[in-house]
XYZ file of C-alpha atoms in Angstrom:
777
model
C -2.715 9.984 -17.453
C -2.132 12.458 -20.749
C -2.099 16.100 -21.598
C -1.443 17.673 -24.915
C 0.598 20.667 -25.888
C 1.967 21.969 -29.391
C 6.067 22.171 -29.331
C 5.915 26.097 -28.842
C 4.214 25.572 -25.886
C 6.378 23.321 -24.596
C 9.646 25.046 -24.978
C 8.054 27.459 -23.470
C 7.479 25.610 -20.655
C 11.363 24.243 -20.599
C 13.391 26.604 -22.116
C 16.395 24.260 -21.187
C 15.346 21.626 -23.654
C 12.631 22.848 -26.272
C 12.576 19.138 -27.183
C 10.814 18.180 -23.997
C 7.595 16.205 -24.078
C 4.416 17.577 -25.894
C 3.069 15.152 -24.026
C 2.849 16.108 -20.225
C 0.847 13.646 -19.063
C 2.215 10.485 -20.599
C 5.904 11.220 -20.238
C 6.565 11.307 -23.824
C 9.730 13.198 -25.346
C 8.908 14.687 -28.700
C 10.614 13.751 -31.927
C 12.669 16.829 -32.034
C 14.431 15.049 -29.312
C 15.591 12.103 -31.439
C 16.776 14.066 -33.583
C 18.761 16.749 -31.953
C 20.229 14.007 -28.725
C 23.700 14.920 -29.844
C 23.241 18.622 -27.990
C 20.727 18.045 -25.776
C 21.615 19.113 -22.066
C 20.628 17.454 -19.028
C 17.469 19.671 -17.617
C 15.883 20.133 -14.251
C 12.621 17.981 -13.409
C 10.513 21.242 -12.799
C 9.305 23.003 -15.576
C 9.350 27.313 -15.528
C 6.196 29.225 -17.183
C 2.454 29.400 -16.965
C 0.231 25.744 -17.664
C -2.558 26.177 -15.813
C -4.372 26.635 -19.044
C -4.412 22.855 -18.827
C -7.682 22.029 -21.244
C -5.086 23.051 -24.427
C -3.944 19.356 -24.557
C -7.822 19.665 -26.971
C -6.275 21.814 -29.494
C -3.099 19.653 -29.201
C -0.923 16.817 -31.379
C 0.455 13.323 -29.823
C 4.176 13.540 -31.078
C 5.724 9.868 -31.527
C 9.010 9.101 -30.725
C 11.179 9.057 -33.770
C 11.174 5.369 -35.099
C 14.775 4.844 -36.511
C 15.347 2.434 -33.453
C 17.630 5.119 -32.462
C 18.789 4.959 -29.297
C 17.889 7.863 -26.433
C 20.080 6.473 -23.747
C 21.615 3.846 -21.827
C 18.769 1.958 -21.299
C 16.592 1.791 -24.617
C 15.056 -1.743 -25.186
C 16.982 -4.198 -27.123
C 15.419 -3.522 -31.400
C 13.933 -6.712 -32.878
C 13.668 -7.410 -35.924
C 13.836 -11.301 -37.498
C 12.185 -13.932 -35.956
C 14.437 -14.234 -33.189
C 14.677 -10.822 -32.054
C 17.633 -10.055 -34.439
C 19.085 -8.995 -37.603
C 18.471 -11.765 -40.133
C 22.293 -11.866 -40.993
C 22.621 -12.704 -37.230
C 20.289 -14.426 -36.337
C 21.558 -17.996 -38.204
C 24.380 -17.942 -36.317
C 23.597 -17.142 -32.761
C 21.266 -20.111 -33.205
C 23.701 -22.008 -33.906
C 25.617 -20.701 -30.707
C 22.985 -21.342 -28.311
C 22.813 -24.993 -30.286
C 26.374 -25.943 -29.085
C 25.558 -23.796 -25.722
C 27.290 -25.676 -22.882
C 24.250 -24.707 -20.352
C 26.323 -23.060 -17.687
C 26.228 -19.709 -18.922
C 24.315 -17.643 -16.978
C 22.452 -14.637 -19.067
C 20.151 -13.322 -16.407
C 19.807 -13.738 -12.661
C 19.651 -15.023 -10.139
C 16.829 -13.137 -9.295
C 15.464 -14.000 -5.560
C 11.609 -14.497 -5.061
C 9.353 -14.621 -1.710
C 6.685 -16.647 -1.519
C 5.069 -17.406 2.011
C 5.779 -18.421 5.878
C 3.991 -21.244 7.031
C 4.591 -23.514 9.915
C 7.645 -22.585 10.927
C 9.325 -22.178 7.073
C 10.115 -19.343 5.373
C 9.436 -20.177 1.623
C 11.489 -18.820 -1.387
C 12.622 -19.161 -4.549
C 15.749 -18.201 -6.958
C 15.552 -17.357 -10.931
C 18.340 -17.892 -13.432
C 18.087 -17.917 -16.996
C 20.432 -19.789 -18.951
C 21.931 -19.654 -22.597
C 20.549 -22.514 -24.851
C 17.941 -25.391 -24.221
C 15.237 -27.420 -25.662
C 14.035 -30.627 -25.288
C 16.990 -32.152 -23.758
C 18.934 -30.661 -20.443
C 22.542 -29.687 -21.311
C 23.154 -29.034 -18.188
C 21.729 -29.710 -14.724
C 22.813 -26.382 -12.265
C 22.580 -26.774 -8.528
C 22.207 -23.598 -5.814
C 24.374 -24.286 -2.564
C 22.607 -22.413 0.189
C 24.539 -21.967 3.473
C 23.400 -20.106 6.843
C 25.507 -17.053 7.295
C 24.421 -16.400 11.096
C 22.582 -14.014 13.007
C 23.996 -10.333 13.981
C 26.076 -10.672 17.059
C 26.075 -14.552 16.703
C 29.169 -16.626 17.125
C 31.368 -17.277 14.189
C 30.875 -20.985 13.335
C 31.543 -23.218 10.198
C 28.230 -23.052 7.774
C 27.137 -26.141 6.882
C 26.460 -25.946 2.500
C 23.014 -27.124 1.338
C 22.699 -28.293 -1.900
C 19.355 -27.680 -4.006
C 18.773 -29.489 -7.408
C 16.502 -26.783 -9.910
C 13.602 -26.997 -11.692
C 13.000 -26.621 -15.029
C 10.493 -24.410 -15.610
C 11.082 -23.542 -19.876
C 13.704 -24.031 -22.271
C 13.643 -23.148 -26.165
C 16.858 -23.336 -28.754
C 17.591 -19.730 -27.323
C 17.259 -19.752 -23.281
C 16.411 -22.641 -20.661
C 15.066 -20.921 -17.341
C 15.684 -22.614 -13.894
C 14.074 -22.153 -10.567
C 15.554 -23.373 -7.375
C 12.848 -23.909 -4.625
C 14.504 -22.177 -1.048
C 12.683 -23.508 2.642
C 14.788 -22.798 5.491
C 13.807 -22.471 9.731
C 12.430 -19.360 11.225
C 14.569 -18.791 13.913
C 14.547 -16.856 17.266
C 16.532 -13.911 15.723
C 16.791 -12.727 12.329
C 19.223 -14.743 10.112
C 21.499 -13.945 7.068
C 22.012 -16.720 4.438
C 23.886 -16.987 1.498
C 24.027 -18.723 -1.499
C 25.423 -19.232 -5.185
C 25.215 -21.415 -8.599
C 28.371 -23.152 -9.196
C 30.240 -23.716 -11.780
C 28.112 -21.330 -13.980
C 29.568 -18.804 -15.604
C 27.979 -14.929 -15.988
C 27.538 -12.784 -19.470
C 28.249 -10.176 -17.448
C 30.684 -8.863 -15.408
C 28.606 -6.332 -12.510
C 26.618 -9.270 -10.362
C 28.090 -10.950 -7.314
C 29.225 -14.390 -7.334
C 27.112 -14.901 -3.603
C 24.618 -13.006 -3.164
C 22.896 -12.300 0.863
C 19.750 -11.822 1.782
C 17.839 -11.527 5.433
C 14.446 -13.394 6.543
C 13.112 -11.770 9.776
C 12.947 -13.714 13.220
C 9.797 -15.890 14.030
C 7.898 -13.168 16.247
C 8.466 -10.192 13.695
C 7.136 -8.902 10.863
C 9.275 -7.949 7.749
C 10.881 -4.402 7.039
C 9.079 -3.970 3.591
C 10.082 -1.898 -0.032
C 7.144 -0.686 -2.156
C 7.885 0.526 -5.817
C 6.539 0.879 -8.799
C 6.588 2.256 -12.212
C 10.544 0.589 -12.728
C 11.272 1.948 -16.380
C 11.068 4.529 -18.705
C 8.190 5.938 -21.319
C 9.537 5.251 -25.012
C 10.787 7.748 -26.270
C 11.863 9.543 -23.032
C 15.983 11.452 -22.070
C 17.078 8.664 -19.853
C 20.290 10.028 -19.274
C 18.641 13.174 -18.297
C 17.351 11.259 -15.746
C 20.515 8.856 -14.210
C 18.564 6.019 -15.189
C 17.341 3.897 -12.431
C 19.193 5.735 -10.339
C 17.085 5.403 -7.272
C 18.070 1.777 -6.787
C 20.767 2.943 -5.225
C 19.742 4.616 -2.450
C 17.579 1.125 -1.970
C 20.881 -0.831 -1.678
C 21.795 1.857 0.686
C 19.085 1.871 3.045
C 19.658 -2.166 2.368
C 23.363 -2.238 3.357
C 22.770 -0.558 6.586
C 18.925 -2.087 7.538
C 18.061 -5.387 5.594
C 15.000 -5.432 3.696
C 13.136 -8.383 3.706
C 10.500 -8.185 1.363
C 10.797 -5.756 -2.501
C 6.808 -5.431 -3.082
C 6.221 -4.594 -7.262
C 2.600 -2.906 -7.808
C 2.845 -2.917 -10.686
C 4.732 -2.092 -14.496
C 8.274 -3.865 -13.476
C 9.173 -3.468 -17.046
C 7.849 -1.034 -19.873
C 7.054 -3.534 -22.843
C 5.760 -0.539 -24.756
C 8.731 -0.268 -27.199
C 7.164 -3.207 -28.674
C 4.833 -1.132 -30.846
C 7.897 1.792 -31.915
C 11.124 -0.246 -32.307
C 9.995 -3.913 -32.340
C 7.751 -5.877 -34.360
C 4.607 -4.121 -34.177
C 5.545 -1.202 -35.643
C 3.895 -2.068 -38.674
C 0.609 -2.857 -37.168
C 1.181 0.588 -35.175
C 1.584 2.346 -38.790
C -1.659 1.247 -39.729
C -3.484 4.536 -40.557
C -7.446 2.970 -39.990
C -8.561 2.063 -36.565
C -10.848 -0.918 -38.112
C -8.292 -1.972 -40.531
C -6.082 -2.312 -36.899
C -8.692 -4.440 -35.512
C -8.460 -6.917 -38.290
C -4.507 -7.402 -38.713
C -3.862 -10.959 -38.015
C -1.232 -12.767 -35.284
C 0.049 -15.205 -37.263
C 3.379 -17.550 -35.357
C 6.071 -15.407 -37.251
C 4.766 -12.421 -35.715
C 3.832 -14.348 -32.513
C 7.764 -15.728 -32.987
C 8.876 -12.099 -33.329
C 6.723 -10.465 -30.142
C 7.937 -13.565 -28.334
C 11.190 -12.661 -28.745
C 10.877 -8.771 -28.087
C 8.903 -9.530 -24.651
C 12.150 -11.842 -23.978
C 15.122 -9.582 -24.666
C 13.624 -6.727 -22.837
C 13.174 -9.042 -19.937
C 16.927 -9.890 -20.013
C 18.021 -6.504 -20.990
C 15.982 -4.833 -18.132
C 16.466 -7.517 -15.131
C 20.449 -7.319 -15.893
C 20.391 -3.608 -15.437
C 22.489 -2.436 -12.616
C 21.610 -1.211 -9.986
C 18.248 -3.326 -10.475
C 19.880 -6.387 -11.097
C 21.844 -6.678 -7.721
C 18.333 -5.779 -6.256
C 16.624 -8.542 -7.668
C 19.211 -11.057 -6.387
C 19.161 -9.869 -2.577
C 15.698 -8.815 -1.643
C 13.739 -11.129 -2.459
C 10.738 -9.522 -4.483
C 6.780 -10.624 -4.905
C 4.822 -8.756 -7.845
C 2.090 -7.863 -8.834
C 1.849 -6.830 -13.152
C 0.080 -3.333 -14.528
C -0.334 -2.485 -17.992
C 3.142 -1.641 -18.943
C 4.355 -4.761 -18.054
C 2.310 -5.850 -21.514
C 1.772 -2.579 -23.815
C 0.818 0.866 -21.901
C -3.057 0.847 -21.806
C -3.815 -2.702 -21.536
C -7.268 -3.745 -20.800
C -8.648 -0.337 -20.959
C -9.506 0.578 -24.607
C -12.796 -0.511 -26.661
C -14.275 -3.502 -26.124
C -14.163 -4.518 -29.575
C -10.881 -3.586 -30.388
C -9.442 -5.573 -27.177
C -10.686 -8.469 -28.655
C -8.396 -7.863 -31.698
C -6.015 -10.656 -32.396
C -2.742 -8.716 -31.759
C -4.451 -7.338 -28.584
C -4.977 -11.167 -27.588
C -1.506 -12.436 -29.238
C 0.829 -9.901 -26.896
C -1.146 -10.630 -23.931
C -0.776 -14.110 -23.789
C 3.080 -13.642 -24.684
C 3.452 -10.853 -21.686
C 1.902 -13.207 -19.502
C 4.035 -16.009 -20.517
C 7.198 -13.854 -19.273
C 6.052 -12.356 -16.512
C 5.152 -16.023 -14.468
C 8.480 -16.313 -15.364
C 10.461 -13.680 -15.000
C 8.103 -12.521 -11.698
C 6.578 -15.236 -10.174
C 8.922 -18.265 -11.195
C 6.313 -20.596 -12.476
C 5.849 -22.142 -15.475
C 4.262 -20.955 -18.125
C 1.351 -21.846 -20.258
C 2.482 -24.735 -22.986
C 1.457 -22.160 -25.689
C 0.295 -18.393 -26.341
C -2.550 -17.042 -28.805
C -1.721 -16.850 -32.522
C -4.858 -16.318 -35.351
C -3.071 -19.117 -36.990
C -4.019 -21.952 -34.611
C -7.793 -21.354 -33.275
C -8.560 -24.489 -31.467
C -10.184 -22.711 -28.090
C -10.765 -24.653 -24.571
C -14.380 -25.301 -23.207
C -13.260 -22.713 -20.909
C -13.018 -20.046 -23.520
C -9.229 -20.422 -23.245
C -6.690 -21.363 -26.666
C -5.317 -25.337 -26.766
C -1.781 -26.232 -27.036
C -0.590 -25.389 -30.226
C 1.898 -27.899 -31.274
C 4.344 -25.790 -33.554
C 4.978 -23.544 -30.832
C 6.298 -26.788 -28.610
C 8.954 -27.477 -31.207
C 12.481 -27.628 -29.310
C 11.138 -26.798 -26.264
C 10.302 -28.064 -23.139
C 7.691 -26.797 -20.467
C 7.167 -27.705 -17.396
C 3.565 -29.129 -16.306
C 1.279 -26.298 -14.571
C 1.373 -25.129 -10.907
C 0.816 -22.861 -8.705
C 1.490 -22.405 -4.848
C -0.360 -22.386 -2.126
C 0.180 -18.088 -1.574
C -1.811 -17.655 -4.964
C -6.241 -16.917 -5.390
C -6.306 -17.972 -8.929
C -9.474 -16.445 -10.951
C -12.152 -18.912 -11.412
C -12.000 -17.906 -15.437
C -10.054 -16.059 -17.587
C -9.469 -13.433 -18.377
C -11.450 -11.053 -21.233
C -8.695 -10.072 -23.130
C -5.637 -12.391 -21.617
C -6.980 -15.724 -22.022
C -5.520 -16.397 -18.434
C -6.454 -17.323 -15.318
C -5.511 -13.966 -12.700
C -2.608 -14.711 -10.337
C -3.789 -12.816 -6.798
C -1.542 -13.080 -3.938
C -2.271 -13.920 0.034
C 0.970 -14.127 1.491
C 2.270 -13.671 5.124
C 4.840 -10.797 6.173
C 6.148 -11.869 9.424
C 4.424 -11.917 12.814
C 1.897 -9.383 12.585
C 1.860 -8.527 8.649
C 0.026 -9.839 5.707
C -0.422 -8.987 1.982
C -3.345 -9.534 -0.108
C -2.315 -8.422 -3.380
C -5.323 -8.313 -6.227
C -4.355 -8.307 -10.305
C -5.981 -5.547 -11.379
C -4.944 -6.526 -15.260
C -5.956 -9.927 -15.950
C -9.615 -9.343 -16.162
C -9.522 -5.680 -16.591
C -12.291 -4.024 -18.985
C -13.425 -0.423 -19.547
C -15.833 -1.024 -17.482
C -14.491 -3.116 -14.988
C -11.503 -4.241 -13.129
C -11.950 -7.680 -11.574
C -14.543 -10.648 -12.023
C -17.175 -10.517 -8.455
C -16.653 -13.908 -8.562
C -13.392 -13.148 -8.039
C -13.679 -10.990 -5.398
C -15.689 -13.174 -3.460
C -13.235 -15.865 -4.156
C -10.182 -13.141 -2.498
C -12.796 -12.235 0.294
C -13.325 -15.332 1.478
C -9.594 -16.827 1.063
C -8.347 -13.849 2.890
C -10.764 -14.143 6.044
C -10.131 -17.540 6.267
C -6.437 -16.823 6.855
C -7.997 -13.841 9.283
C -9.431 -16.787 11.427
C -6.611 -19.489 10.687
C -4.174 -16.466 12.386
C -6.449 -14.964 15.270
C -6.802 -19.256 16.158
C -2.869 -19.216 15.859
C -2.710 -17.389 18.548
C -0.660 -15.052 15.970
C -3.404 -12.705 14.208
C -2.420 -10.205 11.980
C -2.697 -6.661 13.043
C -1.714 -4.848 9.589
C -2.967 -5.832 6.195
C -1.306 -4.501 3.292
C -3.275 -4.228 0.054
C -1.588 -4.125 -2.672
C -2.943 -2.472 -6.021
C -1.979 -1.538 -9.576
C -3.091 2.173 -9.243
C -4.551 4.156 -6.573
C -7.460 3.653 -4.929
C -7.934 6.945 -2.953
C -6.891 9.528 -5.179
C -8.042 12.890 -6.700
C -11.071 12.495 -9.405
C -10.553 14.202 -12.545
C -14.734 13.773 -13.657
C -14.490 16.879 -15.405
C -11.507 15.657 -18.187
C -13.342 12.509 -18.432
C -16.893 14.608 -19.496
C -14.668 16.889 -21.521
C -13.375 13.454 -23.216
C -16.907 11.520 -23.765
C -18.806 14.539 -24.683
C -20.633 14.722 -27.737
C -18.808 17.595 -29.121
C -15.473 15.444 -29.240
C -17.677 13.026 -32.507
C -16.827 14.960 -35.416
C -13.645 15.212 -34.427
C -13.268 11.654 -34.040
C -14.571 11.223 -37.806
C -12.528 13.835 -39.327
C -9.384 12.057 -37.652
C -10.178 8.811 -39.377
C -11.154 10.272 -42.739
C -8.868 12.884 -43.018
C -6.168 12.691 -40.208
C -7.288 15.527 -38.313
C -6.463 15.734 -34.831
C -3.188 13.508 -34.881
C -1.424 11.923 -31.849
C -4.827 13.610 -30.044
C -6.224 9.687 -30.775
C -4.275 7.016 -29.370
C -2.761 4.952 -31.890
C -4.760 1.433 -31.280
C -9.023 1.868 -31.221
C -8.808 5.557 -32.416
C -9.904 7.229 -29.277
C -9.359 9.860 -27.170
C -5.527 9.392 -26.531
C -6.509 9.942 -22.086
C -9.553 8.298 -22.141
C -7.520 4.819 -21.326
C -5.449 6.489 -18.317
C -8.703 8.019 -17.357
C -10.074 4.715 -17.240
C -7.375 2.964 -15.607
C -8.397 4.402 -12.394
C -10.739 3.888 -9.867
C -11.591 6.859 -9.498
C -13.187 6.644 -12.896
C -17.093 6.685 -13.554
C -16.552 3.769 -15.016
C -15.314 2.224 -11.707
C -17.256 4.048 -9.435
C -19.261 1.424 -7.985
C -16.652 -1.658 -8.193
C -14.305 0.934 -5.937
C -17.283 1.732 -3.388
C -17.997 -1.989 -2.877
C -14.703 -3.118 -2.890
C -13.170 -0.112 0.053
C -16.599 -1.509 1.892
C -16.109 -4.606 2.199
C -12.105 -4.040 3.534
C -13.777 -1.653 6.268
C -15.812 -4.690 7.249
C -13.102 -7.131 7.554
C -10.934 -4.181 8.926
C -13.875 -4.396 11.426
C -14.103 -7.999 12.228
C -10.605 -9.057 12.931
C -9.629 -5.537 14.465
C -7.151 -5.302 11.549
C -5.636 -2.203 9.615
C -5.385 -1.766 6.151
C -3.130 0.340 4.250
C -3.451 0.279 0.625
C 0.104 0.294 -1.657
C -0.802 1.994 -5.227
C 1.420 2.754 -8.091
C 1.224 4.207 -11.774
C 0.567 8.402 -11.109
C 4.193 8.746 -11.356
C 3.566 11.029 -8.438
C 4.566 10.450 -4.278
C 0.972 10.860 -2.413
C -1.040 9.829 0.309
C -4.692 9.398 0.511
C -6.733 8.108 3.342
C -10.226 6.624 3.727
C -11.961 7.735 7.540
C -14.749 7.689 8.882
C -17.165 11.181 8.720
C -16.253 13.186 11.640
C -20.114 13.562 12.343
C -19.598 10.277 13.956
C -16.315 10.750 16.180
C -14.512 7.571 16.491
C -10.834 8.117 16.853
C -8.569 6.524 14.153
C -7.129 4.097 16.018
C -10.750 2.130 16.865
C -11.846 3.727 13.262
C -12.162 0.844 10.647
C -12.653 3.195 8.085
C -9.612 4.582 8.046
C -7.197 3.154 5.721
C -4.055 5.260 4.609
C -3.357 4.791 0.573
C 0.539 4.580 -0.046
C 0.969 6.599 -4.119
C 4.336 5.613 -4.566
C 5.338 6.254 -8.011
C 7.592 5.744 -10.376
C 10.844 4.684 -8.951
C 12.339 4.919 -12.293
C 10.019 7.108 -14.955
C 10.265 10.523 -15.070
C 7.574 12.645 -13.069
C 5.153 14.755 -14.665
C 5.721 18.540 -14.408
C 4.715 20.757 -11.817
C 1.416 21.842 -13.588
C -0.237 18.640 -13.350
C 1.153 18.280 -9.635
C -0.439 21.447 -8.733
C -3.944 20.641 -10.678
C -4.201 17.288 -8.584
C -3.232 19.003 -5.653
C -6.258 21.489 -6.338
C -8.355 18.996 -6.652
C -7.861 17.174 -3.420
C -11.211 17.890 -1.928
C -12.726 16.172 0.606
C -14.711 13.745 -0.968
C -17.765 11.355 0.083
C -17.548 7.444 -0.751
C -20.839 7.352 1.537
C -22.530 9.027 3.888
C -19.983 7.436 6.415
C -16.704 7.474 4.726
C -14.789 10.601 3.929
C -11.713 10.806 1.980
C -8.628 13.051 0.619
C -4.702 13.569 0.052
C -2.695 14.103 3.636
C -0.643 17.118 3.362
C 2.742 14.465 3.614
C 5.062 17.060 1.777
C 6.356 19.598 4.478
C 8.768 21.216 1.911
C 10.334 19.913 -1.699
C 13.550 17.461 -1.407
C 16.449 19.513 -1.070
C 16.855 22.733 -2.208
C 14.289 22.413 -5.446
C 10.885 24.041 -5.753
C 8.831 21.400 -7.131
C 5.432 22.719 -5.928
C 3.739 25.741 -5.596
C 3.042 26.835 -1.858
C -0.430 25.727 -2.508
C 0.921 22.096 -2.795
C 1.735 19.805 -0.207
C -0.197 17.080 -1.330
C 1.536 15.527 -4.235
C 5.236 15.350 -4.960
C 6.136 15.201 -8.765
C 9.873 13.713 -8.121
C 10.776 10.264 -8.642
C 10.401 7.886 -5.346
C 10.093 4.527 -3.500
C 8.644 3.489 -0.011
C 9.249 2.409 3.422
C 7.004 -0.168 5.658
C 8.215 -0.806 9.250
C 5.906 -1.594 11.902
C 6.864 -0.571 16.002
C 7.310 -3.997 17.187
C 6.076 -4.998 20.618
C 8.991 -6.548 21.442
C 11.216 -3.379 20.604
C 9.884 -2.696 24.560
C 12.611 -4.968 25.561
C 15.487 -3.180 24.249
C 14.542 0.067 25.783
C 14.631 2.040 22.513
C 11.765 4.496 21.493
C 10.826 7.458 19.922
C 7.164 7.110 20.232
C 4.987 8.821 17.588
C 4.983 12.816 17.207
C 2.565 14.956 19.064
C 1.261 15.535 22.264
C -2.242 14.049 23.574
C -5.184 15.809 22.836
C -8.345 15.444 20.824
C -8.815 14.530 16.639
C -12.192 13.807 17.127
C -14.820 15.727 14.184
C -11.342 16.921 12.601
C -11.574 16.467 8.645
C -9.474 15.153 6.417
C -8.058 18.369 6.114
C -6.321 18.162 9.539
C -4.193 15.725 11.244
C -6.452 12.690 12.111
C -4.665 10.809 14.991
C -0.851 11.508 16.790
C 0.931 9.543 13.697
C -0.240 12.549 10.826
C 1.170 15.034 13.425
C 4.811 16.831 11.937
C 3.914 14.631 8.992
C 6.983 15.115 6.909
C 10.208 15.547 6.849
C 10.723 16.274 10.660
C 8.477 12.624 11.837
C 9.993 10.181 13.832
C 9.047 7.980 10.633
C 11.150 9.712 8.118
C 14.325 9.645 10.086
C 16.661 6.242 10.256
C 16.645 6.361 14.263
C 13.476 6.828 14.556
C 11.715 4.570 11.856
C 10.336 1.647 13.063
C 11.912 1.812 16.175
C 8.885 2.016 18.673
C 6.984 -0.588 20.097
C 3.234 0.065 20.447
C 2.394 -2.238 17.211
C 1.914 0.755 14.679
C 3.277 1.166 11.194
C 5.816 3.553 10.182
C 6.150 4.970 6.434
C 8.256 6.550 4.613
C 8.658 7.786 0.986
C 11.689 8.385 -0.311
C 11.845 10.587 -2.584
C 14.789 12.137 -5.664
C 16.870 15.229 -4.775
C 18.122 15.536 -7.760
C 17.892 13.743 -11.171
C 21.288 14.351 -12.129
C 22.617 13.087 -9.262
C 23.368 9.457 -10.256
C 23.393 8.104 -6.903
C 20.361 8.507 -6.579
C 20.032 10.458 -3.068
C 16.870 11.394 -1.701
C 14.589 13.270 1.320
C 12.353 11.184 3.248
C 8.950 11.959 4.572
C 6.821 9.987 7.188
C 3.890 9.042 9.276
C 2.692 6.042 11.352
C -0.141 4.789 11.198
C -1.776 3.245 14.623
C -2.992 -0.025 15.423
C -6.630 -0.619 15.409
C -8.414 -1.262 18.476
C -12.064 -1.891 16.908
C -14.930 -1.354 19.103
C -18.297 -1.758 17.690
C -20.237 1.899 17.999
C -24.246 2.410 18.281
C -25.860 5.162 17.027
C -26.301 5.674 20.766
C -23.180 5.833 21.402
C -22.063 8.018 18.798
C -23.590 10.503 20.133
C -22.294 10.103 23.558
C -19.095 9.903 22.895
C -19.815 13.272 20.791
C -21.912 14.741 23.784
C -18.677 13.875 26.146
C -16.143 15.862 23.758
C -18.178 18.512 23.512
C -18.477 19.453 27.301
């Protein structure tokens, strides 16, 4: 989301930093910041002053960051100049170095992925990126895996398992090797170690031996969820201590091992490609029509390809994120910043242009390599090669296969692949169904590949997804080990305050004359985006499920989930990021129906955890969203609103107004743990907060069940002693919120609640009236 205020207003809002962002919704620093970086002092996360009149953005300008390539922190993406992403005078030398590489230098990785569980086995993969390559294999590495044992198990001599690598992709610059892992599930949680012997690392901070944990065969996984794992262009990264919260992730992992980390999109920010990368010239074109007609020739494709590659190598080598990547198995979907800000949500005619088609394909290439450990398509879009296949995808460009090896395409069983390519990324969507241990499953919807301004996914893709989901839930039930909790992974929150009033203003006919003046004379400056010339904020609003254009699709998705929840008595919990705030939305049955949450198939929590790295919006935006936290009616039977989860601000800070207990403008991540029924054996077990009481007939501004009573810092789910220690099969949720942005250790406060099991009982209108009568008596 974005809003716009001028530099003087920004200075009034944050006197500590007169060069702060003029774009309070898109989190972007002003051009003044880059010029005065040397004098800049680290500032507080909060902003002082009165910004209630946020509608002033209509009279302001969007200020671009400095374009001289000057870095604004230790984590700035590498600048891209010539065809290989380096200055021309260095390119030839480094190409020669790559050609004589011995194939034993690891320049990125190891990166550990989780894939699936089936027939008593855990499946995953490890990826390493090697310096140098081409069509021929220089050196074939192998991975050594050993069972390190269970806690309390007598020490035994570990037996090494040697795993040969699969070469996914190789060109003169780098070679991508993936190692498939298959290990048996056991009665106890097991730790494994792995290493890649005989190899050198280009960095010193990476452990040479990594370890990971897999759950016991009768247990569910401990889950970590994150999103927005990078900085927007121009952000003062040092003022935010870089990716500090990953230190807290690793502390929690050391104390109680996490079995999987789920990436909800924007695992990397590639927006810099238009500011200090090869798209700078294209972005500088003032006329939207000329930008639309700009070609994407092979030279520009190669430059963009190298930008994405180098940015991935840089970011996935940045500690402590890089350490987590090697020790906590990850599973991901992508969102716009994995490509470029707003991709898919600009007007259709402009999204069809050569440049967007080109970078969409190039970003997809490295997304599947780094984030899924899969071979990419043989080539990506370029306007120099127009041989299209019957399904709308581009044919193989032989120019891109010179000195290049690409493994044959494949997908693993956990993927639900769309039937046709996306409208702007000429590839098929990768949706995911996988089991997260004994009683939890994850469904991840790829909400970017098929996205347009008017749709999130094709209807045919939803049909595939829900048919696969029903098949899997049926199979689990027949096996005697049914799924009790379904985790739905979305890139964007779906239970979230609406901004319809803002959409109405920006789509008003009154904007038309201003847009015309902008095209003719530049009036309005940065109020209009640098791509299609539309109002800049609209692409962010159109991304939201709550946008007018997605209203019908959103309702259909939620209703279908309700049907599946009822059909299989499975509790659905939704994970979503993107908005740079922590919050917790809920769908639930209209109170008039008098359905207890424990029996309510419509009760679904939307955990909004964002961002783990990017800076949050200021107080004013969070407080505005809290003011918009009305009780909305999805339909006659379903209501929705945010929970008052934040009983106080983290630490001793003042981040929100006294009326705001539902949105938290701080960096954060979430953890989810089942209160396993097997805990009963161990006699552990603080139960959920709250006394026995009736919650029938209350609305979403009140507690809907016992697990919401006392939600916040004092809830048992928020504490190390209580989180996941119960035994009733419910799901503990904890949002970990940064206390101090200046602390590089990334220390957090925790806010918790518990989501109950669903025991669905079909209800007729007569039975609902009977419950209502009994309650009134």
